[in-house]
C-alpha positions as a Python dict, from the first residue, in 0.01 Angstrom:
ca = {
    (1, 'M'): (0, 0, 0),
    (2, 'L'): (65, 311, -219),
    (3, 'D'): (-56, 334, -581),
    (4, 'V'): (251, 539, -680),
    (5, 'L'): (577, 642, -512),
    (6, 'S'): (749, 942, -667),
    (7, 'V'): (1122, 985, -602),
    (8, 'G'): (1326, 1294, -685),
    (9, 'N'): (1381, 1661, -607),
    (10, 'A'): (1173, 1874, -364),
    (11, 'N'): (1247, 2235, -418),
    (12, 'M'): (1143, 2589, -357),
    (13, 'D'): (1068, 2760, -682),
    (14, 'F'): (1129, 3129, -718),
    (15, 'L'): (911, 3200, -1015),
    (16, 'I'): (961, 3532, -1213),
    (17, 'N'): (718, 3570, -1486),
    (18, 'S'): (895, 3828, -1699),
    (19, 'K'): (1086, 3859, -2026),
    (20, 'G'): (1385, 3686, -1855),
    (21, 'I'): (1573, 3941, -1663),
    (22, 'P'): (1412, 4072, -1347),
    (23, 'D'): (1419, 4423, -1235),
    (24, 'K'): (1411, 4542, -872),
    (25, 'N'): (1033, 4600, -895),
    (26, 'I'): (957, 4236, -962),
    (27, 'I'): (877, 4018, -669),
    (28, 'P'): (917, 3633, -728),
    (29, 'L'): (634, 3389, -669),
    (30, 'V'): (780, 3147, -415),
    (31, 'L'): (611, 2801, -444),
    (32, 'P'): (708, 2432, -374),
    (33, 'G'): (843, 2259, -682),
    (34, 'G'): (1059, 1997, -813),
    (35, 'S'): (948, 1746, -1099),
    (36, 'A'): (903, 1445, -846),
    (37, 'S'): (708, 1669, -611),
    (38, 'N'): (482, 1816, -882),
    (39, 'F'): (421, 1473, -1005),
    (40, 'A'): (333, 1351, -659),
    (41, 'I'): (77, 1640, -602),
    (42, 'A'): (-71, 1573, -944),
    (43, 'C'): (-116, 1204, -884),
    (44, 'A'): (-294, 1288, -553),
    (45, 'K'): (-529, 1527, -733),
    (46, 'L'): (-627, 1246, -955),
    (47, 'G'): (-731, 1030, -651),
    (48, 'L'): (-418, 807, -648),
    (49, 'K'): (-277, 693, -318),
    (50, 'T'): (57, 873, -345),
    (51, 'G'): (388, 889, -165),
    (52, 'F'): (701, 1095, -218),
    (53, 'L'): (1046, 1029, -113),
    (54, 'G'): (1310, 1305, -115),
    (55, 'F'): (1553, 1518, 93),
    (56, 'T'): (1512, 1868, 237),
    (57, 'G'): (1718, 2085, 470),
    (58, 'R'): (1636, 2173, 834),
    (59, 'D'): (1474, 2499, 746),
    (60, 'A'): (1160, 2680, 689),
    (61, 'F'): (1139, 2590, 326),
    (62, 'S'): (1132, 2217, 438),
    (63, 'D'): (822, 2308, 649),
    (64, 'L'): (643, 2468, 365),
    (65, 'I'): (719, 2165, 136),
    (66, 'I'): (610, 1911, 395),
    (67, 'N'): (282, 2101, 475),
    (68, 'N'): (215, 2128, 111),
    (69, 'F'): (229, 1750, 79),
    (70, 'K'): (-9, 1707, 367),
    (71, 'C'): (-252, 1948, 216),
    (72, 'W'): (-279, 1725, -84),
    (73, 'G'): (-289, 1395, 96),
    (74, 'V'): (53, 1282, -17),
    (75, 'K'): (253, 1060, 223),
    (76, 'A'): (586, 1224, 243),
    (77, 'F'): (899, 1011, 323),
    (78, 'I'): (1110, 1321, 371),
    (79, 'K'): (1449, 1297, 514),
    (80, 'R'): (1589, 1630, 655),
    (81, 'V'): (1961, 1672, 620),
    (82, 'N'): (2220, 1937, 724),
    (83, 'K'): (2207, 2124, 391),
    (84, 'H'): (1970, 2390, 265),
    (85, 'T'): (1665, 2275, 86),
    (86, 'G'): (1698, 2293, -297),
    (87, 'I'): (1608, 2617, -481),
    (88, 'V'): (1534, 2685, -837),
    (89, 'L'): (1513, 3036, -983),
    (90, 'V'): (1266, 3022, -1272),
    (91, 'F'): (1242, 3289, -1542),
    (92, 'T'): (933, 3233, -1743),
    (93, 'K'): (719, 3410, -2013),
    (94, 'K'): (473, 3213, -2220),
    (95, 'R'): (679, 2938, -2374),
    (96, 'F'): (1012, 3091, -2259),
    (97, 'K'): (1157, 2930, -1952),
    (98, 'R'): (1507, 2931, -1804),
    (99, 'M'): (1609, 2773, -1471),
    (100, 'I'): (1899, 2830, -1236),
    (101, 'H'): (1932, 2536, -993),
    (102, 'Y'): (2082, 2504, -643),
    (103, 'K'): (2058, 2139, -549),
    (104, 'G'): (2120, 2161, -184),
    (105, 'A'): (1964, 1868, 8),
    (106, 'N'): (1867, 1699, -319),
    (107, 'E'): (2235, 1594, -357),
    (108, 'F'): (2152, 1326, -96),
    (109, 'L'): (1932, 1145, -343),
    (110, 'K'): (2222, 949, -483),
    (111, 'S'): (2257, 788, -148),
    (112, 'A'): (1886, 685, -109),
    (113, 'D'): (1800, 324, -53),
    (114, 'L'): (1476, 246, -243),
    (115, 'K'): (1464, -129, -188),
    (116, 'P'): (1271, -104, 153),
    (117, 'Y'): (988, 76, -48),
    (118, 'A'): (938, -193, -308),
    (119, 'D'): (667, -390, -121),
    (120, 'K'): (496, -45, -23),
    (121, 'T'): (391, 78, -364),
    (122, 'S'): (235, -66, -692),
    (123, 'H'): (434, 180, -912),
    (124, 'L'): (762, 365, -876),
    (125, 'H'): (815, 689, -1051),
    (126, 'L'): (1163, 837, -1081),
    (127, 'A'): (1195, 1201, -1194),
    (128, 'T'): (1527, 1357, -1286),
    (129, 'P'): (1698, 1084, -1075),
    (130, 'P'): (2062, 1037, -1007),
    (131, 'F'): (2202, 752, -1218),
    (132, 'K'): (2263, 545, -912),
    (133, 'L'): (1899, 510, -819),
    (134, 'L'): (1841, 313, -1154),
    (135, 'R'): (1987, 2, -987),
    (136, 'Y'): (1671, -25, -767),
    (137, 'L'): (1416, -51, -1050),
    (138, 'R'): (1453, -422, -1067),
    (139, 'Y'): (1285, -454, -718),
    (140, 'F'): (954, -278, -824),
    (141, 'K'): (663, -438, -991),
    (142, 'S'): (610, -144, -1219),
    (143, 'A'): (822, 178, -1287),
    (144, 'S'): (834, 495, -1500),
    (145, 'V'): (1134, 718, -1547),
    (146, 'D'): (1141, 1086, -1658),
    (147, 'P'): (1513, 1128, -1723),
    (148, 'G'): (1512, 1511, -1686),
    (149, 'S'): (1849, 1698, -1690),
    (150, 'S'): (2030, 1433, -1475),
    (151, 'L'): (1997, 1135, -1709),
    (152, 'S'): (1981, 1313, -2045),
    (153, 'V'): (2365, 1390, -2027),
    (154, 'I'): (2445, 1015, -2001),
    (155, 'N'): (2472, 818, -2314),
    (156, 'F'): (2248, 528, -2417),
    (157, 'G'): (2495, 256, -2369),
    (158, 'K'): (2537, 328, -1985),
    (159, 'I'): (2157, 341, -1942),
    (160, 'R'): (2069, 42, -2174),
    (161, 'P'): (2097, -228, -1904),
    (162, 'F'): (1829, -61, -1703),
    (163, 'F'): (1554, -22, -1981),
    (164, 'K'): (1435, -383, -1916),
    (165, 'H'): (1320, -282, -1587),
    (166, 'I'): (1132, 37, -1709),
    (167, 'N'): (768, 1, -1806),
    (168, 'V'): (722, 366, -1916),
    (169, 'F'): (1014, 601, -2022),
    (170, 'I'): (883, 958, -2039),
    (171, 'P'): (1153, 1198, -2176),
    (172, 'N'): (1090, 1523, -2367),
    (173, 'E'): (1213, 1543, -2717),
    (174, 'L'): (1552, 1703, -2637),
    (175, 'E'): (1631, 1455, -2356),
    (176, 'I'): (1569, 1139, -2567),
    (177, 'E'): (1770, 1278, -2860),
    (178, 'S'): (2043, 1377, -2628),
    (179, 'I'): (2062, 1017, -2483),
    (180, 'C'): (2036, 824, -2796),
    (181, 'G'): (2221, 1056, -3026),
    (182, 'C'): (1926, 1048, -3303),
    (183, 'N'): (1587, 1177, -3372),
    (184, 'Y'): (1320, 1083, -3119),
    (185, 'R'): (1158, 819, -3340),
    (186, 'K'): (1483, 631, -3398),
    (187, 'A'): (1558, 674, -3034),
    (188, 'A'): (1226, 528, -2933),
    (189, 'V'): (1306, 217, -3132),
    (190, 'M'): (1648, 189, -2965),
    (191, 'I'): (1484, 206, -2616),
    (192, 'L'): (1216, -43, -2687),
    (193, 'D'): (1471, -293, -2840),
    (194, 'A'): (1664, -255, -2504),
    (195, 'G'): (1365, -395, -2319),
    (196, 'C'): (1159, -90, -2230),
    (197, 'K'): (795, -162, -2265),
    (198, 'L'): (660, 192, -2359),
    (199, 'V'): (823, 512, -2471),
    (200, 'I'): (645, 850, -2449),
    (201, 'V'): (807, 1161, -2592),
    (202, 'K'): (676, 1503, -2465),
    (203, 'R'): (715, 1751, -2761),
    (204, 'G'): (594, 2070, -2593),
    (205, 'W'): (353, 2271, -2799),
    (206, 'K'): (391, 2010, -3079),
    (207, 'G'): (206, 1740, -2860),
    (208, 'C'): (348, 1400, -2787),
    (209, 'Y'): (459, 1070, -2948),
    (210, 'A'): (414, 729, -2810),
    (211, 'A'): (546, 387, -2915),
    (212, 'D'): (525, 34, -2759),
    (213, 'G'): (673, -172, -3024),
    (214, 'E'): (343, -261, -3191),
    (215, 'Q'): (188, 86, -3258),
    (216, 'E'): (299, 447, -3284),
    (217, 'I'): (81, 744, -3192),
    (218, 'S'): (140, 1122, -3261),
    (219, 'L'): (-105, 1373, -3119),
    (220, 'K'): (-107, 1737, -3120),
    (221, 'A'): (-133, 1956, -2831),
    (222, 'F'): (-461, 2137, -2768),
    (223, 'P'): (-496, 2501, -2878),
    (224, 'Q'): (-297, 2709, -2617),
    (225, 'Q'): (-189, 3058, -2519),
    (226, 'P'): (40, 2968, -2239),
    (227, 'I'): (116, 3190, -1948),
    (228, 'D'): (381, 2968, -1786),
    (229, 'T'): (510, 2604, -1885),
    (230, 'T'): (668, 2530, -1558),
    (231, 'G'): (540, 2173, -1436),
    (232, 'A'): (364, 2103, -1770),
    (233, 'G'): (574, 1792, -1830),
    (234, 'D'): (504, 1661, -1472),
    (235, 'S'): (138, 1726, -1521),
    (236, 'F'): (151, 1518, -1842),
    (237, 'N'): (330, 1242, -1673),
    (238, 'S'): (101, 1206, -1374),
    (239, 'A'): (-226, 1210, -1598),
    (240, 'F'): (-68, 965, -1844),
    (241, 'I'): (45, 725, -1567),
    (242, 'N'): (-300, 752, -1386),
    (243, 'A'): (-479, 639, -1715),
    (244, 'W'): (-220, 384, -1799),
    (245, 'L'): (-248, 230, -1452),
    (246, 'K'): (-617, 205, -1498),
    (247, 'S'): (-573, 23, -1822),
    (248, 'C'): (-677, 296, -2056),
    (249, 'D'): (-544, 246, -2418),
    (250, 'L'): (-242, 436, -2535),
    (251, 'R'): (-423, 712, -2717),
    (252, 'T'): (-652, 783, -2417),
    (253, 'A'): (-370, 782, -2176),
    (254, 'C'): (-181, 1034, -2403),
    (255, 'L'): (-493, 1251, -2429),
    (256, 'N'): (-530, 1262, -2058),
    (257, 'G'): (-162, 1377, -2026),
    (258, 'L'): (-203, 1651, -2295),
    (259, 'A'): (-525, 1773, -2120),
    (260, 'S'): (-358, 1804, -1776),
    (261, 'A'): (-54, 1979, -1933),
    (262, 'H'): (-291, 2220, -2113),
    (263, 'K'): (-451, 2322, -1786),
    (264, 'T'): (-106, 2369, -1613),
    (265, 'I'): (44, 2616, -1881),
    (266, 'H'): (-259, 2854, -1843),
    (267, 'H'): (-173, 2932, -1470),
    (268, 'L'): (132, 3049, -1287),
    (269, 'G'): (326, 2787, -1090),
    (270, 'P'): (437, 2433, -1133),
    (271, 'Q'): (155, 2262, -951),
    (272, 'N'): (-152, 2335, -1154),
    (273, 'S'): (-228, 2001, -1292),
    (274, 'A'): (-587, 1903, -1380),
    (275, 'T'): (-824, 1698, -1157),
    (276, 'A'): (-1006, 1406, -1315),
    (277, 'R'): (-1315, 1624, -1375),
    (278, 'E'): (-1105, 1894, -1533),
    (279, 'I'): (-943, 1648, -1774),
    (280, 'K'): (-1285, 1541, -1890),
    (281, 'E'): (-1413, 1893, -1942),
    (282, 'I'): (-1095, 1968, -2150),
    (283, 'L'): (-1142, 1653, -2366),
    (284, 'K'): (-1502, 1738, -2421),
    (285, 'K'): (-1414, 2088, -2535),
    (286, 'Y'): (-1146, 1978, -2792),
}
């Protein structure tokens, strides 16, 4: 039985840490990425029995991604298809980040059947999922959703029926305001009223906001001099969910998320989340 099953994109990231436009002398850093993949690796670092479900091509990038999951002890339910593995070109410099996506094999996610996995995991996490996957939420005991770019372009009315099956909704500030058409605090109320149990809003360098219908919490991010923010939101998600699954109070869970994101942004690459020991050290420091 898995503690967490993460479903979403498996990519190879071509990371260019520059002012945005590469020149011929810049060599990209090529690393496994994708929000759901980053989340799965981060959960495994925290000691959770973690699985990942996604699609790759039948290419060398697929081998690298699968081997990376094996290295971290993530059980990979990878389906190889006749399309190239997804690629993301990431231009990053401190807080600046721009991405160019090639979905590739990730396009097959919309046809995935999640129902057979409902009795194999305690918690489902969907990251940047195709809208069609929301129909499977009702089969799982517990679920969290990071809407990412795929759901943030869909209006609230269309997503509303699915919120009653979501335990934790974890968008960033721009995503929740795009979905609901109002500021993030009003948007959180709308989503809670629709049946969601907990809304966490990631606000980047400003910190985070959390609401569960009974309490609201706003926390500042820890002091930072970021090198690369790629994967910071996924690190936050994993550390928050880990603490929440272990029945930590809302403030503690948010602090865990902020601590892991803090560690991530001071390194290059999307999979630099904190271990449990590193989270404790960051929380002691600040």
